[in-house]
Short mmCIF file of C-alpha atoms and ligand atoms in Angstrom, two decimals:
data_model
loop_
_atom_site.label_atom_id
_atom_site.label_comp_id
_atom_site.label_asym_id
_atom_site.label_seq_id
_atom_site.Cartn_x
_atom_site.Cartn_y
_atom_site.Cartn_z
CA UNK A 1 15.04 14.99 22.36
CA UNK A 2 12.57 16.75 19.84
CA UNK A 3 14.13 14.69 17.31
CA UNK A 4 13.82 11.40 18.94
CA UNK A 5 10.24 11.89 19.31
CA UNK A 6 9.90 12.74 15.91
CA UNK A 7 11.76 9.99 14.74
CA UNK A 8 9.80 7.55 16.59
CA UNK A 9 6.57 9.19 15.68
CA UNK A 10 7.76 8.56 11.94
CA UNK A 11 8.59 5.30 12.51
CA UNK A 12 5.49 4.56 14.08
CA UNK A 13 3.75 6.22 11.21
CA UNK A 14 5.57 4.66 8.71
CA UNK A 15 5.18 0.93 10.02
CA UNK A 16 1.26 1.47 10.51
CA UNK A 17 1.11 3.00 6.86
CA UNK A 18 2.93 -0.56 5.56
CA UNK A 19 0.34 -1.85 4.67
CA UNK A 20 -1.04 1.28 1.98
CA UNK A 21 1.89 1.39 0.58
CA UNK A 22 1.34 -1.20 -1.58
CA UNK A 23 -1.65 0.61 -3.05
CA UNK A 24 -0.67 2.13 -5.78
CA UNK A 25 -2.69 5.23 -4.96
CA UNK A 26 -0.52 5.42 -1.90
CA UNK A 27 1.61 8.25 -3.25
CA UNK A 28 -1.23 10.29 -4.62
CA UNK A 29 -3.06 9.73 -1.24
CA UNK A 30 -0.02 10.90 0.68
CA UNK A 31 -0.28 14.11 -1.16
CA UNK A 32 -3.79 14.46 -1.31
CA UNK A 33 -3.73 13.92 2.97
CA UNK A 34 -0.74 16.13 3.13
CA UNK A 35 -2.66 19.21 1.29
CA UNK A 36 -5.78 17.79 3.58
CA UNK A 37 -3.93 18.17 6.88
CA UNK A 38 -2.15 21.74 6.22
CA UNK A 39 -6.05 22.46 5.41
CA UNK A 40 -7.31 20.62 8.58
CA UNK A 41 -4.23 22.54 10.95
CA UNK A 42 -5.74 24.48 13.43
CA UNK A 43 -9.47 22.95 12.70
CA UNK A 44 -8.57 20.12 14.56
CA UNK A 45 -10.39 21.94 17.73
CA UNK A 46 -13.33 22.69 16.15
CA UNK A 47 -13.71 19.08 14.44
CA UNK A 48 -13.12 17.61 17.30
CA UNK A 49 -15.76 20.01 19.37
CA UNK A 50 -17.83 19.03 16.59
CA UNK A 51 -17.50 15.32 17.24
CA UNK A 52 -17.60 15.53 20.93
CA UNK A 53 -21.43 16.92 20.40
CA UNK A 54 -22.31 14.51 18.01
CA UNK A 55 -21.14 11.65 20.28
CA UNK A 56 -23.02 13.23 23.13
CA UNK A 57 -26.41 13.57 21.03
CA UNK A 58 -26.89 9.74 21.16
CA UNK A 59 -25.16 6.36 21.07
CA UNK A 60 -26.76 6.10 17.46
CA UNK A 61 -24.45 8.89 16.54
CA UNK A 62 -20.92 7.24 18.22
CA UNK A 63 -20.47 6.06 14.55
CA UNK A 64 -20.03 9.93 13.29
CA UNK A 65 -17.74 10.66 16.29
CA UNK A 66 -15.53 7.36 15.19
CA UNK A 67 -15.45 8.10 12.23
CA UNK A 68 -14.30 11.69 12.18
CA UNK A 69 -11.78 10.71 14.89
CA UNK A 70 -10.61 7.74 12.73
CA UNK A 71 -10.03 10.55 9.87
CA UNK A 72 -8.08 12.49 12.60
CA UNK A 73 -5.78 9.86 13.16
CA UNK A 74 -5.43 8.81 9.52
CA UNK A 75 -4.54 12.65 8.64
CA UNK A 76 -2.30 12.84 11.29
CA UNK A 77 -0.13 9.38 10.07
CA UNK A 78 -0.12 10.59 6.75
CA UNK A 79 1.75 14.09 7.97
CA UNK A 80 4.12 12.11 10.12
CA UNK A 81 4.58 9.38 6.90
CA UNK A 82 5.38 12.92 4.28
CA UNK A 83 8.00 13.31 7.05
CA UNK A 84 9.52 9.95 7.54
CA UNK A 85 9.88 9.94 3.44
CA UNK A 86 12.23 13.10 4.23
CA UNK A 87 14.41 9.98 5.40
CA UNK A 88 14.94 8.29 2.20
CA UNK A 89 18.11 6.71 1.48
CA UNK A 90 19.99 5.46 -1.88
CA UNK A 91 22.64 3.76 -2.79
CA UNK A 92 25.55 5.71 -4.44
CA UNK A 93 29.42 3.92 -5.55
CA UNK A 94 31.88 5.43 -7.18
CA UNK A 95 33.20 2.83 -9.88
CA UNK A 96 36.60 1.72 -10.34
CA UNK A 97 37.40 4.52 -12.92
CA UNK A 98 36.22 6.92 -10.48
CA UNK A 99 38.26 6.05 -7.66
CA UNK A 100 41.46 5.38 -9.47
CA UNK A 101 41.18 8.72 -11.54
CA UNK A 102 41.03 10.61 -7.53
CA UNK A 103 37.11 11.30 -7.91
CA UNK A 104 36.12 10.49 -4.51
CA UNK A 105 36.23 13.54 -2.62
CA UNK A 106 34.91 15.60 -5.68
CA UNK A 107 32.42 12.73 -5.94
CA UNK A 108 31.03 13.01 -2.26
CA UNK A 109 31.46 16.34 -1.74
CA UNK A 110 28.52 17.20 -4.45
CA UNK A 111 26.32 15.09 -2.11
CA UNK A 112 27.60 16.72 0.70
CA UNK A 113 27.15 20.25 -0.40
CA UNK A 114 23.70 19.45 -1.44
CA UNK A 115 22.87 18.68 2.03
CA UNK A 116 22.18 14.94 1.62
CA UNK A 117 24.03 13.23 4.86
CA UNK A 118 26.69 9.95 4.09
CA UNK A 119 25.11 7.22 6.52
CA UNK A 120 27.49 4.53 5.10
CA UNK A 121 30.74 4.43 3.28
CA UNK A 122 33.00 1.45 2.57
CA UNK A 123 35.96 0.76 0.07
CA UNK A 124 35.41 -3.17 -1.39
CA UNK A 125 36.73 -4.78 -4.53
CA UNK A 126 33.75 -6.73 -5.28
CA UNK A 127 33.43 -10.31 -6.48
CA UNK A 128 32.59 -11.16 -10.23
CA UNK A 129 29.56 -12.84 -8.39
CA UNK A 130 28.57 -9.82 -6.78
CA UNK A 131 28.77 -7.43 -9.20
CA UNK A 132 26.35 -10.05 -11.47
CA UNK A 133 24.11 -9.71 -8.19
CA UNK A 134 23.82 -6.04 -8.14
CA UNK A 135 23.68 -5.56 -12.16
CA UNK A 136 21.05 -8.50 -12.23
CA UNK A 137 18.32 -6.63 -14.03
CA UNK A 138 20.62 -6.29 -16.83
CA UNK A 139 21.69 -10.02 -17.20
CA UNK A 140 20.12 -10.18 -20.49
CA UNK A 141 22.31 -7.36 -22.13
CA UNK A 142 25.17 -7.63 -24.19
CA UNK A 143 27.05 -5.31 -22.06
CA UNK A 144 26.17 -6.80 -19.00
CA UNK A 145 29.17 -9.30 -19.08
CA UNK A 146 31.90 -6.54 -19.66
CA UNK A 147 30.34 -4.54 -17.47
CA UNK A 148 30.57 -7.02 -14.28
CA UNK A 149 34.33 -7.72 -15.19
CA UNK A 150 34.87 -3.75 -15.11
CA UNK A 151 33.06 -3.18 -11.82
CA UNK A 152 34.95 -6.39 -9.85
CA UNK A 153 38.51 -4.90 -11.83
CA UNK A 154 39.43 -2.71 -8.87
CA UNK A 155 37.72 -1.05 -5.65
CA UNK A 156 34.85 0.66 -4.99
CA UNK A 157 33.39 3.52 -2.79
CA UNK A 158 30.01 2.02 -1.35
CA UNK A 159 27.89 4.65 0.27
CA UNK A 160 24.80 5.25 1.95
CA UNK A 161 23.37 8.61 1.49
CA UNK A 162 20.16 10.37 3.10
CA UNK A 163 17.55 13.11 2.57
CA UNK A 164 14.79 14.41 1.85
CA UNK A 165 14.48 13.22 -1.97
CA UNK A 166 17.94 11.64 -2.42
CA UNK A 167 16.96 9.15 -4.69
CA UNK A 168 15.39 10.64 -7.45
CA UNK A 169 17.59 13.91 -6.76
CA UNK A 170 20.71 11.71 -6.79
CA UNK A 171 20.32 10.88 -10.18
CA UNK A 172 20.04 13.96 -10.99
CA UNK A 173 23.16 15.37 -9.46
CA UNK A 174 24.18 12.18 -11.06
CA UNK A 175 23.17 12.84 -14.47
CA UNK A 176 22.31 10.31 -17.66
CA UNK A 177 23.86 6.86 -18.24
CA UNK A 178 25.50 8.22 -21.14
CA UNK A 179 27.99 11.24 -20.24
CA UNK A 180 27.86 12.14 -24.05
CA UNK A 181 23.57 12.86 -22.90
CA UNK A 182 24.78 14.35 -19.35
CA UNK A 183 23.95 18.15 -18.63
CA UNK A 184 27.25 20.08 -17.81
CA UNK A 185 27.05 20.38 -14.03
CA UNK A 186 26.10 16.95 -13.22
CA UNK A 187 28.56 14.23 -12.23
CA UNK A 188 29.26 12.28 -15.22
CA UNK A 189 28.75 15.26 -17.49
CA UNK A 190 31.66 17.25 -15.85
CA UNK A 191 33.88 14.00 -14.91
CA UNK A 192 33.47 11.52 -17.83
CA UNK A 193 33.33 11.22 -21.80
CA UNK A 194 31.60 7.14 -22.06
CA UNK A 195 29.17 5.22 -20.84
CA UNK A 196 31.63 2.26 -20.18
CA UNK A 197 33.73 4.10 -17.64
CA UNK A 198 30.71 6.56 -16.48
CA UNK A 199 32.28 6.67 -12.95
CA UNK A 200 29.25 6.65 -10.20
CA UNK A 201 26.28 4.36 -9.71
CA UNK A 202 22.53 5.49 -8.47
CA UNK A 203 20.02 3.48 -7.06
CA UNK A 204 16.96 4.33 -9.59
CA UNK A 205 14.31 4.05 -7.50
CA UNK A 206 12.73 3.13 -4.26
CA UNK A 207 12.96 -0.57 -4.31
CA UNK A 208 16.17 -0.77 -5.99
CA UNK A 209 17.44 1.75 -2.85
CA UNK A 210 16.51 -0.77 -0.65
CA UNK A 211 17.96 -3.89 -2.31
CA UNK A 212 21.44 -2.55 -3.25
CA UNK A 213 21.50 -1.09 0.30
CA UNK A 214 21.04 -4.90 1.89
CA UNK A 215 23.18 -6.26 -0.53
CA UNK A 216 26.20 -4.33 -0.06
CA UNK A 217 25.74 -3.26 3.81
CA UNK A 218 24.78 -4.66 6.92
CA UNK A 219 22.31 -3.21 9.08
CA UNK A 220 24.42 -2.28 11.57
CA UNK A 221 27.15 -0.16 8.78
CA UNK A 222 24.21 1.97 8.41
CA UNK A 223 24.66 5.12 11.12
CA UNK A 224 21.97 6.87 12.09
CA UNK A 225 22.53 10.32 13.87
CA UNK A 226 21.82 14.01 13.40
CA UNK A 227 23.67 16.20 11.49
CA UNK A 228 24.17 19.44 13.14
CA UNK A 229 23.41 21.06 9.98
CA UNK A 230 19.76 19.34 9.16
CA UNK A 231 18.28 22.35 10.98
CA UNK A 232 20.06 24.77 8.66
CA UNK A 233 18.84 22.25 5.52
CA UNK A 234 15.33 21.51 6.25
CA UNK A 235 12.68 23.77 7.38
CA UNK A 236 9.08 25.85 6.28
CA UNK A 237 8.38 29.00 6.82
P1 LIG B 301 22.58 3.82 -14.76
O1 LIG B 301 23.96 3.49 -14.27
O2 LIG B 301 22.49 5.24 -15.24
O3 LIG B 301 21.51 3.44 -13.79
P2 LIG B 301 21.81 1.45 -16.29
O4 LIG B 301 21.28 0.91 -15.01
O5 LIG B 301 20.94 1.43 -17.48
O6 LIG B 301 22.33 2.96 -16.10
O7 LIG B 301 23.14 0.68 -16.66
C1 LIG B 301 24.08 0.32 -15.69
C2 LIG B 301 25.47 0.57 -16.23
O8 LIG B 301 25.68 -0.24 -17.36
C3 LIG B 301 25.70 1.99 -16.71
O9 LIG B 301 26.06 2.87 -15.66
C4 LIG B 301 26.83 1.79 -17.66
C5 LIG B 301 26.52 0.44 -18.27
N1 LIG B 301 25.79 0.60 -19.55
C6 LIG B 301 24.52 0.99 -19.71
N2 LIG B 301 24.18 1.04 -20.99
C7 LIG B 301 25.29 0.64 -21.67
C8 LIG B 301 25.60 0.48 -23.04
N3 LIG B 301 24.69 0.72 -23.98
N4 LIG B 301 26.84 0.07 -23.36
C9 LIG B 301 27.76 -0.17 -22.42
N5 LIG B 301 27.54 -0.04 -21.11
C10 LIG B 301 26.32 0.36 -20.74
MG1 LIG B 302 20.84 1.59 -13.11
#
């Protein structure tokens, strides 16, 4: 119940913080306000006992009491908003080579083990068409041709994974394009030797997350529920 309440209060956060995201001080803000609020915990009473005697002073002063409650408010969305972006979700496959060679459950148990939770999974052997689709940023290289034919060649693992940091963290569990670059320990440095058969895709970053998430699943493949281990994986002490 907790947890539905906090989901909603994220949501509701998130969709009335929209519109700042496209600031480009929105991240910095978010940790600026996040630092704020741990400061402001527990000084909420005393701002607000603050405020109420301003506001009772005269109407000339409302505008102090607005304001500071405004702030309130603001500080408060930006908390809920560090939260929500616990939620983050990328877009992981396993290529062709890494589902004939057997990789999958190696593959998704590294996720797993991390913590991060599989929201969506699906085996597809995608369409010339759509592999040009998802690869479209690198239509102008002169791999990007081979590299289409290779990822429409056989099936592929499409997941959905969340967590608190999965995209950026997923690459690194990932490791570089290159497996001759990748650390030992990551994915492609402990499971392949080119960067032609590298075995796993990544989402890169936030907006790629989203897109490759539309364009290989519907809304409705994505499965939202708790994980009876979250409270075991997330927490402050
Ligand atoms: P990543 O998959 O790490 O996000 P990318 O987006 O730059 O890397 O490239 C997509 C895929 O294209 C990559 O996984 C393998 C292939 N690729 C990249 N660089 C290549 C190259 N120089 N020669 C052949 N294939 C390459
Ligand atoms: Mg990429």
């Amino acid at each position: 119940m907790s947890s539905l309440i906090y989901r909603s209060a994220s949501r509701a956060a998130r969709s009335a913080l929209s519109a700042s995201r496209a600031s480009p001080f929105f991240f910095e803000g978010r940790a600026v306000a996040a630092a704020a609020t741990t400061a402001f915990r527990g000084k909420f009473s005393s701002l607000s006992s603050f405020y109420e005697k301003a506001n009772s002073k005269s109407a000339s002063q409302g505008w102090i009491a607005g304001a500071l409650s405004l702030l309130q408010v603001s500080y408060m969305l930006q908390d809920q908003e560090a939260h929500a972006a616990e939620l983050e979700r990328t877009f992981i496959a396993i290529k062709p080579d890494g589902v004939q060679r057997g990789l999958i459950a190696e593959i998704v148990s590294r996720f797993e083990r991390k913590g991060y939770k599989l929201v969506a999974i699906k085996l597809v052997v995608p369409s010339k068409e759509f592999a040009q689709k998802h690869y479209h940023d690198l239509k102008e290289r002169p791999f990007f041709n081979g590299l289409c034919d290779f990822l429409s060649s056989g099936p592929v693992l499409a997941m959905v994974w969340e967590g608190e940091g999965v995209i950026k963290y997923g690459r690194k569990l990932i490791g570089a394009t290159d497996p001759q670059k990748s650390e030992p320990g990551t994915i492609r440095g402990d499971l392949a030797v080119v960067v032609g058969r590298n075995i796993i895709h990544g989402s890169d970053g936030p907006e790629t997350a989203k897109d490759e998430i539309s364009l290989w699943f519907e809304p409705t493949d994505l499965v939202s529920y708790t994980s009876n281990a979250e409270k075991w994986i997330y927490g402050v002490n």
